Amino acid sequence: MLQLKFFIFVVVFLPVINNLKLLKVRNYYDPGNCAKDNHGELILVKDRENKDAVVICTEDEGTHSWKTTEGSRPPGEYFNPGYDCLDILTKNEKAKDGYYWVDFHRSVPYKVWCDMSTDGGGYMLMGRMNDSWSSAFGDISILDFRVQVAADKEYKQIKAHWSFRFKNKRPLKKLMMVNEGGCPYNLPGIGDISYVKNLMTEEISSTDFSCSVFGAYSHPSAMIGWTRMNSCLREECPYGFAYHHVIPIQVDFSGGFSFLAANNSGTTDGTTAFFGCDKGKCCACYGPVGGSGVYCGKECKAKNGGTVTKDAHAWFWVRLNPPQKVWEKCMEYRTEEENGDAAWYKLIGNRNTPVKGRCGKSEPILNDGIVVVPDNVTHNKVPQITGLLAYQKDVEVLHLRKNDAWKVMAEEEKVNAF
Protein backbone atom coordinates (compact mmCIF):
# COMPACT_ATOMS: atom_id res chain seq x y z
CA MET A 1 0.00 0.00 0.00
CA LEU A 2 2.84 2.37 0.69
CA GLN A 3 4.29 1.82 -2.77
CA LEU A 4 0.88 2.29 -4.38
CA LYS A 5 0.36 5.61 -2.62
CA PHE A 6 3.80 6.81 -3.72
CA PHE A 7 3.10 5.80 -7.33
CA ILE A 8 -0.22 7.69 -7.41
CA PHE A 9 1.43 10.80 -5.96
CA VAL A 10 4.01 10.88 -8.71
CA VAL A 11 1.56 10.26 -11.52
CA VAL A 12 -0.81 13.03 -10.41
CA PHE A 13 1.66 15.79 -9.57
CA LEU A 14 4.62 15.30 -11.85
CA PRO A 15 3.04 16.99 -14.92
CA VAL A 16 2.28 20.08 -12.82
CA ILE A 17 5.87 20.36 -11.65
CA ASN A 18 7.13 20.06 -15.22
CA ASN A 19 4.96 23.03 -16.31
CA LEU A 20 6.02 25.40 -13.53
CA LYS A 21 7.95 28.52 -14.55
CA LEU A 22 10.66 29.58 -12.15
CA LEU A 23 10.28 33.04 -10.63
CA LYS A 24 13.08 35.30 -11.77
CA VAL A 25 14.49 37.60 -9.13
CA ARG A 26 15.82 41.08 -9.91
CA ASN A 27 17.09 43.33 -7.16
CA TYR A 28 16.06 46.48 -9.00
CA TYR A 29 12.96 48.13 -10.42
CA ASP A 30 13.00 47.27 -14.12
CA PRO A 31 11.34 43.92 -14.98
CA GLY A 32 12.66 44.17 -18.53
CA ASN A 33 10.82 43.67 -21.79
CA CYS A 34 7.30 42.23 -21.89
CA ALA A 35 6.44 40.65 -25.25
CA LYS A 36 4.95 37.58 -26.87
CA ASP A 37 8.08 35.53 -26.22
CA ASN A 38 7.86 35.92 -22.43
CA HIS A 39 4.08 36.15 -22.07
CA GLY A 40 3.16 34.81 -18.62
CA GLU A 41 6.62 35.32 -17.16
CA LEU A 42 6.80 36.18 -13.46
CA ILE A 43 9.48 38.59 -12.19
CA LEU A 44 10.29 39.62 -8.63
CA VAL A 45 11.29 43.30 -8.68
CA LYS A 46 11.46 46.27 -6.33
CA ASP A 47 8.42 48.54 -6.31
CA ARG A 48 8.54 52.34 -5.93
CA GLU A 49 8.82 51.95 -2.13
CA ASN A 50 11.78 49.59 -2.60
CA LYS A 51 9.75 46.59 -1.45
CA ASP A 52 9.60 43.19 -3.16
CA ALA A 53 6.79 42.87 -5.70
CA VAL A 54 5.87 40.19 -8.24
CA VAL A 55 4.80 41.30 -11.72
CA ILE A 56 3.58 39.21 -14.63
CA CYS A 57 3.84 39.80 -18.38
CA THR A 58 0.27 39.97 -19.67
CA GLU A 59 -1.44 40.32 -23.04
CA ASP A 60 -4.61 42.30 -23.68
CA GLU A 61 -5.93 42.57 -27.24
CA GLY A 62 -2.48 42.18 -28.69
CA THR A 63 -0.76 44.57 -26.29
CA HIS A 64 1.75 43.17 -23.83
CA SER A 65 2.43 44.89 -20.52
CA TRP A 66 3.59 44.21 -17.00
CA LYS A 67 0.94 44.01 -14.30
CA THR A 68 0.83 43.05 -10.66
CA THR A 69 -0.38 39.57 -9.80
CA GLU A 70 -3.71 41.21 -8.93
CA GLY A 71 -3.99 42.39 -12.54
CA SER A 72 -3.43 46.12 -11.95
CA ARG A 73 -0.98 48.67 -13.34
CA PRO A 74 -0.44 51.17 -10.50
CA PRO A 75 0.61 54.56 -11.92
CA GLY A 76 4.02 55.64 -10.72
CA GLU A 77 5.71 52.25 -10.79
CA TYR A 78 8.77 51.72 -12.99
CA PHE A 79 6.80 49.60 -15.47
CA ASN A 80 4.02 52.21 -15.60
CA PRO A 81 5.54 55.66 -14.89
CA GLY A 82 3.46 58.80 -14.84
CA TYR A 83 4.26 61.85 -16.91
CA ASP A 84 4.75 63.77 -13.65
CA CYS A 85 3.43 63.71 -10.09
CA LEU A 86 0.20 65.46 -11.05
CA ASP A 87 -0.48 62.88 -13.76
CA ILE A 88 -0.15 60.11 -11.17
CA LEU A 89 -2.49 61.93 -8.79
CA THR A 90 -5.03 62.45 -11.57
CA LYS A 91 -5.02 58.73 -12.31
CA ASN A 92 -5.13 57.79 -8.64
CA GLU A 93 -6.82 60.40 -6.46
CA LYS A 94 -5.87 58.42 -3.34
CA ALA A 95 -2.14 58.61 -4.08
CA LYS A 96 -0.13 59.67 -1.03
CA ASP A 97 3.15 61.53 -0.61
CA GLY A 98 6.13 59.39 -1.53
CA TYR A 99 8.53 58.22 -4.20
CA TYR A 100 7.16 57.60 -7.70
CA TRP A 101 8.55 56.97 -11.17
CA VAL A 102 7.93 59.63 -13.82
CA ASP A 103 9.24 59.91 -17.38
CA PHE A 104 8.21 63.34 -18.79
CA HIS A 105 7.50 61.33 -21.98
CA ARG A 106 11.16 60.32 -22.16
CA SER A 107 12.55 56.85 -22.75
CA VAL A 108 13.95 56.31 -19.24
CA PRO A 109 11.88 56.82 -16.03
CA TYR A 110 13.18 58.99 -13.21
CA LYS A 111 12.41 58.48 -9.54
CA VAL A 112 11.11 61.57 -7.71
CA TRP A 113 9.49 62.48 -4.42
CA CYS A 114 5.91 63.65 -4.92
CA ASP A 115 3.85 65.86 -2.62
CA MET A 116 0.29 64.74 -3.29
CA SER A 117 -1.42 66.81 -0.62
CA THR A 118 -0.21 70.44 -0.53
CA ASP A 119 -2.31 72.96 -2.47
CA GLY A 120 -4.04 70.35 -4.62
CA GLY A 121 -0.97 68.08 -4.85
CA GLY A 122 1.16 67.06 -7.82
CA TYR A 123 4.39 68.80 -6.73
CA MET A 124 7.85 67.33 -7.39
CA LEU A 125 10.76 67.93 -5.03
CA MET A 126 13.59 69.37 -7.11
CA GLY A 127 15.98 70.95 -4.63
CA ARG A 128 16.91 71.47 -1.02
CA MET A 129 18.79 74.21 0.80
CA ASN A 130 20.69 76.38 -1.69
CA ASP A 131 23.14 73.79 -2.96
CA SER A 132 21.37 70.58 -3.98
CA TRP A 133 19.34 70.78 -7.18
CA SER A 134 18.11 68.26 -9.70
CA SER A 135 19.19 69.07 -13.24
CA ALA A 136 16.84 66.33 -14.54
CA PHE A 137 14.02 68.90 -14.59
CA GLY A 138 15.91 71.64 -16.46
CA ASP A 139 14.16 71.22 -19.81
CA ILE A 140 10.73 70.66 -18.24
CA SER A 141 8.32 73.61 -18.48
CA ILE A 142 6.87 74.45 -15.08
CA LEU A 143 3.88 76.48 -13.96
CA ASP A 144 4.38 76.64 -10.18
CA PHE A 145 7.53 77.11 -8.11
CA ARG A 146 7.27 76.56 -4.36
CA VAL A 147 9.52 77.28 -1.37
CA GLN A 148 9.10 75.52 1.99
CA VAL A 149 11.17 76.68 4.97
CA ALA A 150 11.42 74.71 8.21
CA ALA A 151 13.25 74.98 11.51
CA ASP A 152 14.05 71.25 11.58
CA LYS A 153 15.39 68.64 9.18
CA GLU A 154 12.20 66.58 9.40
CA TYR A 155 10.16 69.57 8.16
CA LYS A 156 7.65 69.32 10.97
CA GLN A 157 8.19 72.93 12.09
CA ILE A 158 7.27 74.87 8.96
CA LYS A 159 8.00 78.59 9.39
CA ALA A 160 7.39 79.96 5.88
CA HIS A 161 5.76 78.39 2.86
CA TRP A 162 4.80 80.03 -0.42
CA SER A 163 4.41 79.37 -4.14
CA PHE A 164 4.64 81.41 -7.34
CA ARG A 165 2.16 80.84 -10.16
CA PHE A 166 3.72 82.01 -13.42
CA LYS A 167 1.86 83.90 -16.10
CA ASN A 168 3.47 81.66 -18.71
CA LYS A 169 5.04 78.24 -18.35
CA ARG A 170 8.79 78.21 -18.87
CA PRO A 171 11.65 75.69 -18.62
CA LEU A 172 13.04 75.40 -15.13
CA LYS A 173 16.52 76.20 -16.45
CA LYS A 174 15.17 79.69 -17.21
CA LEU A 175 13.77 80.23 -13.72
CA MET A 176 15.85 83.37 -13.15
CA MET A 177 15.39 86.33 -15.47
CA VAL A 178 16.56 89.92 -15.76
CA ASN A 179 15.18 92.97 -17.54
CA GLU A 180 11.95 91.11 -18.25
CA GLY A 181 8.96 89.65 -16.47
CA GLY A 182 8.97 92.47 -13.92
CA CYS A 183 12.60 91.97 -12.86
CA PRO A 184 14.65 95.18 -13.47
CA TYR A 185 17.88 95.26 -15.43
CA ASN A 186 20.03 95.38 -12.29
CA LEU A 187 18.13 92.91 -10.08
CA PRO A 188 17.65 89.42 -11.56
CA GLY A 189 15.21 87.01 -9.97
CA ILE A 190 12.03 84.99 -10.40
CA GLY A 191 9.69 87.07 -12.53
CA ASP A 192 6.60 86.79 -14.74
CA ILE A 193 4.56 86.00 -11.62
CA SER A 194 0.78 85.85 -11.88
CA TYR A 195 0.24 85.58 -8.14
CA VAL A 196 1.89 84.55 -4.89
CA LYS A 197 0.13 82.10 -2.59
CA ASN A 198 0.95 81.97 1.10
CA LEU A 199 0.61 78.27 1.86
CA MET A 200 0.71 78.90 5.61
CA THR A 201 -2.74 80.45 5.26
CA GLU A 202 -3.69 78.83 1.92
CA GLU A 203 -4.60 82.26 0.58
CA ILE A 204 -3.37 84.30 -2.37
CA SER A 205 -1.31 87.05 -0.80
CA SER A 206 -0.43 89.13 -3.86
CA THR A 207 -1.48 89.44 -7.48
CA ASP A 208 1.03 92.17 -8.33
CA PHE A 209 4.33 90.89 -6.97
CA SER A 210 6.58 91.57 -9.93
CA CYS A 211 9.89 89.92 -9.04
CA SER A 212 11.39 87.78 -6.30
CA VAL A 213 14.89 89.23 -6.40
CA PHE A 214 17.64 86.62 -6.29
CA GLY A 215 20.69 88.84 -6.00
CA ALA A 216 22.78 91.52 -7.66
CA TYR A 217 23.27 91.60 -11.41
CA SER A 218 26.28 89.96 -13.06
CA HIS A 219 26.93 89.56 -16.76
CA PRO A 220 25.93 86.11 -18.08
CA SER A 221 29.49 85.53 -19.35
CA ALA A 222 30.75 85.63 -15.75
CA MET A 223 28.72 82.48 -14.93
CA ILE A 224 28.04 83.53 -11.34
CA GLY A 225 24.92 84.47 -9.40
CA TRP A 226 21.62 84.22 -11.24
CA THR A 227 23.24 82.85 -14.40
CA ARG A 228 24.95 80.12 -12.41
CA MET A 229 21.66 79.32 -10.69
CA ASN A 230 20.02 78.70 -14.06
CA SER A 231 23.02 76.63 -15.05
CA CYS A 232 22.61 74.44 -11.96
CA LEU A 233 19.04 73.77 -13.05
CA ARG A 234 20.26 72.71 -16.50
CA GLU A 235 23.23 70.48 -15.70
CA GLU A 236 24.89 68.84 -12.70
CA CYS A 237 26.15 71.41 -10.21
CA PRO A 238 27.99 69.52 -7.43
CA TYR A 239 29.19 72.54 -5.44
CA GLY A 240 26.16 74.80 -5.75
CA PHE A 241 25.45 78.04 -7.61
CA ALA A 242 27.77 80.13 -5.38
CA TYR A 243 30.89 78.26 -6.51
CA HIS A 244 33.00 78.54 -9.63
CA HIS A 245 31.82 76.13 -12.32
CA VAL A 246 35.30 74.61 -12.70
CA ILE A 247 37.17 75.16 -9.43
CA PRO A 248 35.41 74.58 -6.05
CA ILE A 249 35.96 78.14 -4.88
CA GLN A 250 33.08 80.30 -3.65
CA VAL A 251 32.73 83.34 -5.89
CA ASP A 252 29.26 84.60 -4.95
CA PHE A 253 27.87 85.50 -1.54
CA SER A 254 24.29 86.48 -2.39
CA GLY A 255 21.31 84.52 -3.60
CA GLY A 256 17.92 84.06 -2.03
CA PHE A 257 14.21 83.40 -2.41
CA SER A 258 11.53 85.64 -0.98
CA PHE A 259 8.02 86.98 -1.31
CA LEU A 260 6.08 90.02 -0.19
CA ALA A 261 2.45 89.74 0.85
CA ALA A 262 1.50 93.04 -0.77
CA ASN A 263 1.26 94.47 -4.25
CA ASN A 264 4.90 95.54 -4.49
CA SER A 265 8.04 94.19 -6.11
CA GLY A 266 9.81 93.71 -2.79
CA THR A 267 13.05 95.07 -4.19
CA THR A 268 13.59 97.94 -1.76
CA ASP A 269 11.63 97.88 1.49
CA GLY A 270 12.00 94.22 2.43
CA THR A 271 9.98 91.05 2.24
CA THR A 272 7.49 88.97 4.19
CA ALA A 273 9.74 85.89 4.17
CA PHE A 274 13.25 85.11 2.94
CA PHE A 275 15.62 82.17 2.64
CA GLY A 276 19.19 82.42 1.36
CA CYS A 277 22.17 84.74 1.60
CA ASP A 278 22.60 88.49 1.19
CA LYS A 279 26.17 89.80 1.04
CA GLY A 280 27.50 86.85 2.98
CA LYS A 281 24.76 86.90 5.63
CA CYS A 282 22.79 83.65 5.37
CA CYS A 283 19.51 82.95 7.16
CA ALA A 284 15.83 82.26 7.08
CA CYS A 285 13.51 85.13 7.96
CA TYR A 286 9.77 85.06 8.53
CA GLY A 287 6.92 86.75 10.37
CA PRO A 288 4.02 85.40 12.42
CA VAL A 289 1.71 82.85 10.83
CA GLY A 290 -0.82 84.71 8.74
CA GLY A 291 1.20 87.91 8.87
CA SER A 292 1.29 90.06 5.75
CA GLY A 293 3.80 92.71 6.75
CA VAL A 294 7.43 93.39 5.94
CA TYR A 295 9.47 91.30 8.38
CA CYS A 296 12.78 90.82 6.58
CA GLY A 297 15.27 93.51 5.66
CA LYS A 298 18.62 93.46 3.91
CA GLU A 299 21.51 91.31 5.11
CA CYS A 300 19.30 89.09 7.25
CA LYS A 301 17.99 91.80 9.53
CA ALA A 302 14.54 91.37 11.03
CA LYS A 303 11.92 94.14 10.85
CA ASN A 304 8.56 94.74 12.50
CA GLY A 305 8.70 91.73 14.80
CA GLY A 306 10.13 89.28 12.26
CA THR A 307 12.28 86.30 13.21
CA VAL A 308 15.74 85.56 11.81
CA THR A 309 17.47 82.22 12.27
CA LYS A 310 20.52 80.54 10.79
CA ASP A 311 19.32 77.09 11.77
CA ALA A 312 16.83 76.54 8.97
CA HIS A 313 16.22 74.21 6.06
CA ALA A 314 14.42 74.66 2.75
CA TRP A 315 12.84 72.44 0.14
CA PHE A 316 12.03 73.60 -3.38
CA TRP A 317 9.18 72.15 -5.41
CA VAL A 318 7.82 72.47 -8.95
CA ARG A 319 4.50 71.65 -10.57
CA LEU A 320 3.96 71.44 -14.30
CA ASN A 321 0.23 72.08 -14.55
CA PRO A 322 -2.63 73.28 -12.35
CA PRO A 323 -4.31 70.57 -10.30
CA GLN A 324 -7.79 69.42 -11.14
CA LYS A 325 -10.53 71.48 -9.56
CA VAL A 326 -12.19 69.10 -7.13
CA TRP A 327 -14.05 69.52 -3.91
CA GLU A 328 -11.91 68.41 -1.04
CA LYS A 329 -13.55 66.57 1.80
CA CYS A 330 -12.57 68.57 4.85
CA MET A 331 -14.25 69.06 8.21
CA GLU A 332 -12.92 71.47 10.81
CA TYR A 333 -13.77 71.94 14.46
CA ARG A 334 -12.52 73.88 17.43
CA THR A 335 -11.66 72.18 20.70
CA GLU A 336 -9.83 72.84 23.95
CA GLU A 337 -6.26 71.65 24.49
CA GLU A 338 -5.02 70.15 27.76
CA ASN A 339 -3.54 73.51 28.75
CA GLY A 340 -6.91 75.21 28.23
CA ASP A 341 -6.03 76.91 24.93
CA ALA A 342 -8.49 76.75 22.05
CA ALA A 343 -7.26 75.03 18.89
CA TRP A 344 -8.64 74.15 15.46
CA TYR A 345 -8.42 70.65 13.98
CA LYS A 346 -9.45 69.27 10.60
CA LEU A 347 -10.33 65.91 9.07
CA ILE A 348 -9.19 65.68 5.44
CA GLY A 349 -10.54 63.24 2.86
CA ASN A 350 -11.06 59.75 4.23
CA ARG A 351 -8.47 60.07 6.97
CA ASN A 352 -9.58 59.12 10.46
CA THR A 353 -6.91 61.06 12.33
CA PRO A 354 -7.43 64.83 12.67
CA VAL A 355 -4.55 67.23 12.14
CA LYS A 356 -4.08 70.69 13.55
CA GLY A 357 -5.22 73.55 11.33
CA ARG A 358 -8.25 74.72 9.39
CA CYS A 359 -9.69 73.91 5.99
CA GLY A 360 -8.92 76.29 3.13
CA LYS A 361 -10.89 79.50 3.30
CA SER A 362 -11.03 80.23 -0.43
CA GLU A 363 -12.13 76.80 -1.71
CA PRO A 364 -15.44 74.93 -1.30
CA ILE A 365 -15.28 72.03 1.15
CA LEU A 366 -17.42 68.94 1.47
CA ASN A 367 -18.67 67.50 4.75
CA ASP A 368 -19.16 63.77 4.44
CA GLY A 369 -22.49 62.29 5.61
CA ILE A 370 -24.61 62.66 8.75
CA VAL A 371 -23.57 61.77 12.28
CA VAL A 372 -26.06 59.48 13.99
CA VAL A 373 -25.99 59.50 17.81
CA PRO A 374 -28.09 57.45 20.26
CA ASP A 375 -28.75 60.13 22.87
CA ASN A 376 -27.98 63.63 24.11
CA VAL A 377 -24.88 62.54 26.04
CA THR A 378 -23.26 61.24 22.87
CA HIS A 379 -24.51 64.22 20.89
CA ASN A 380 -22.61 66.58 23.18
CA LYS A 381 -19.37 64.76 22.24
CA VAL A 382 -19.80 65.32 18.50
CA PRO A 383 -17.07 67.63 17.08
CA GLN A 384 -18.34 71.17 16.61
CA ILE A 385 -18.00 71.26 12.82
CA THR A 386 -19.82 74.04 11.00
CA GLY A 387 -22.28 72.59 8.50
CA LEU A 388 -22.37 69.15 10.10
CA LEU A 389 -25.70 67.32 10.43
CA ALA A 390 -26.35 65.16 13.49
CA TYR A 391 -29.40 62.92 13.93
CA GLN A 392 -30.32 62.05 17.54
CA LYS A 393 -32.14 58.70 17.61
CA ASP A 394 -33.78 58.77 21.03
CA VAL A 395 -35.77 61.93 20.30
CA GLU A 396 -35.69 61.63 16.48
CA VAL A 397 -34.37 65.15 15.91
CA LEU A 398 -32.05 66.38 13.17
CA HIS A 399 -29.53 69.09 14.17
CA LEU A 400 -27.38 71.45 12.08
CA ARG A 401 -24.18 73.00 13.42
CA LYS A 402 -24.46 76.71 12.69
CA ASN A 403 -22.82 79.82 14.16
CA ASP A 404 -21.11 77.91 16.98
CA ALA A 405 -24.35 76.28 18.11
CA TRP A 406 -26.61 73.33 17.22
CA LYS A 407 -29.89 74.28 15.53
CA VAL A 408 -32.87 71.95 15.28
CA MET A 409 -33.54 71.29 11.60
CA ALA A 410 -36.37 68.74 11.84
CA GLU A 411 -38.34 67.26 14.68
CA GLU A 412 -39.83 63.78 15.03
CA GLU A 413 -42.82 64.08 12.72
CA LYS A 414 -40.85 65.89 10.01
CA VAL A 415 -38.02 63.37 10.10
CA ASN A 416 -40.48 60.49 9.82
CA ALA A 417 -42.04 62.18 6.83
CA PHE A 418 -38.86 61.55 4.86
CSV table of C-alpha atoms in Angstrom, one decimal, residues 145 147 162 164 190 193 196 209 211-214 255-261 265-267 270-276 285 296 316:
chain,number,residue,atom,x,y,z
A,145,PHE,CA,7.5,77.1,-8.1
A,147,VAL,CA,9.5,77.3,-1.4
A,162,TRP,CA,4.8,80.0,-0.4
A,164,PHE,CA,4.6,81.4,-7.3
A,190,ILE,CA,12.0,85.0,-10.4
A,193,ILE,CA,4.6,86.0,-11.6
A,196,VAL,CA,1.9,84.5,-4.9
A,209,PHE,CA,4.3,90.9,-7.0
A,211,CYS,CA,9.9,89.9,-9.0
A,212,SER,CA,11.4,87.8,-6.3
A,213,VAL,CA,14.9,89.2,-6.4
A,214,PHE,CA,17.6,86.6,-6.3
A,255,GLY,CA,21.3,84.5,-3.6
A,256,GLY,CA,17.9,84.1,-2.0
A,257,PHE,CA,14.2,83.4,-2.4
A,258,SER,CA,11.5,85.6,-1.0
A,259,PHE,CA,8.0,87.0,-1.3
A,260,LEU,CA,6.1,90.0,-0.2
A,261,ALA,CA,2.4,89.7,0.9
A,265,SER,CA,8.0,94.2,-6.1
A,266,GLY,CA,9.8,93.7,-2.8
A,267,THR,CA,13.0,95.1,-4.2
A,270,GLY,CA,12.0,94.2,2.4
A,271,THR,CA,10.0,91.0,2.2
A,272,THR,CA,7.5,89.0,4.2
A,273,ALA,CA,9.7,85.9,4.2
A,274,PHE,CA,13.3,85.1,2.9
A,275,PHE,CA,15.6,82.2,2.6
A,276,GLY,CA,19.2,82.4,1.4
A,285,CYS,CA,13.5,85.1,8.0
A,296,CYS,CA,12.8,90.8,6.6
A,316,PHE,CA,12.0,73.6,-3.4
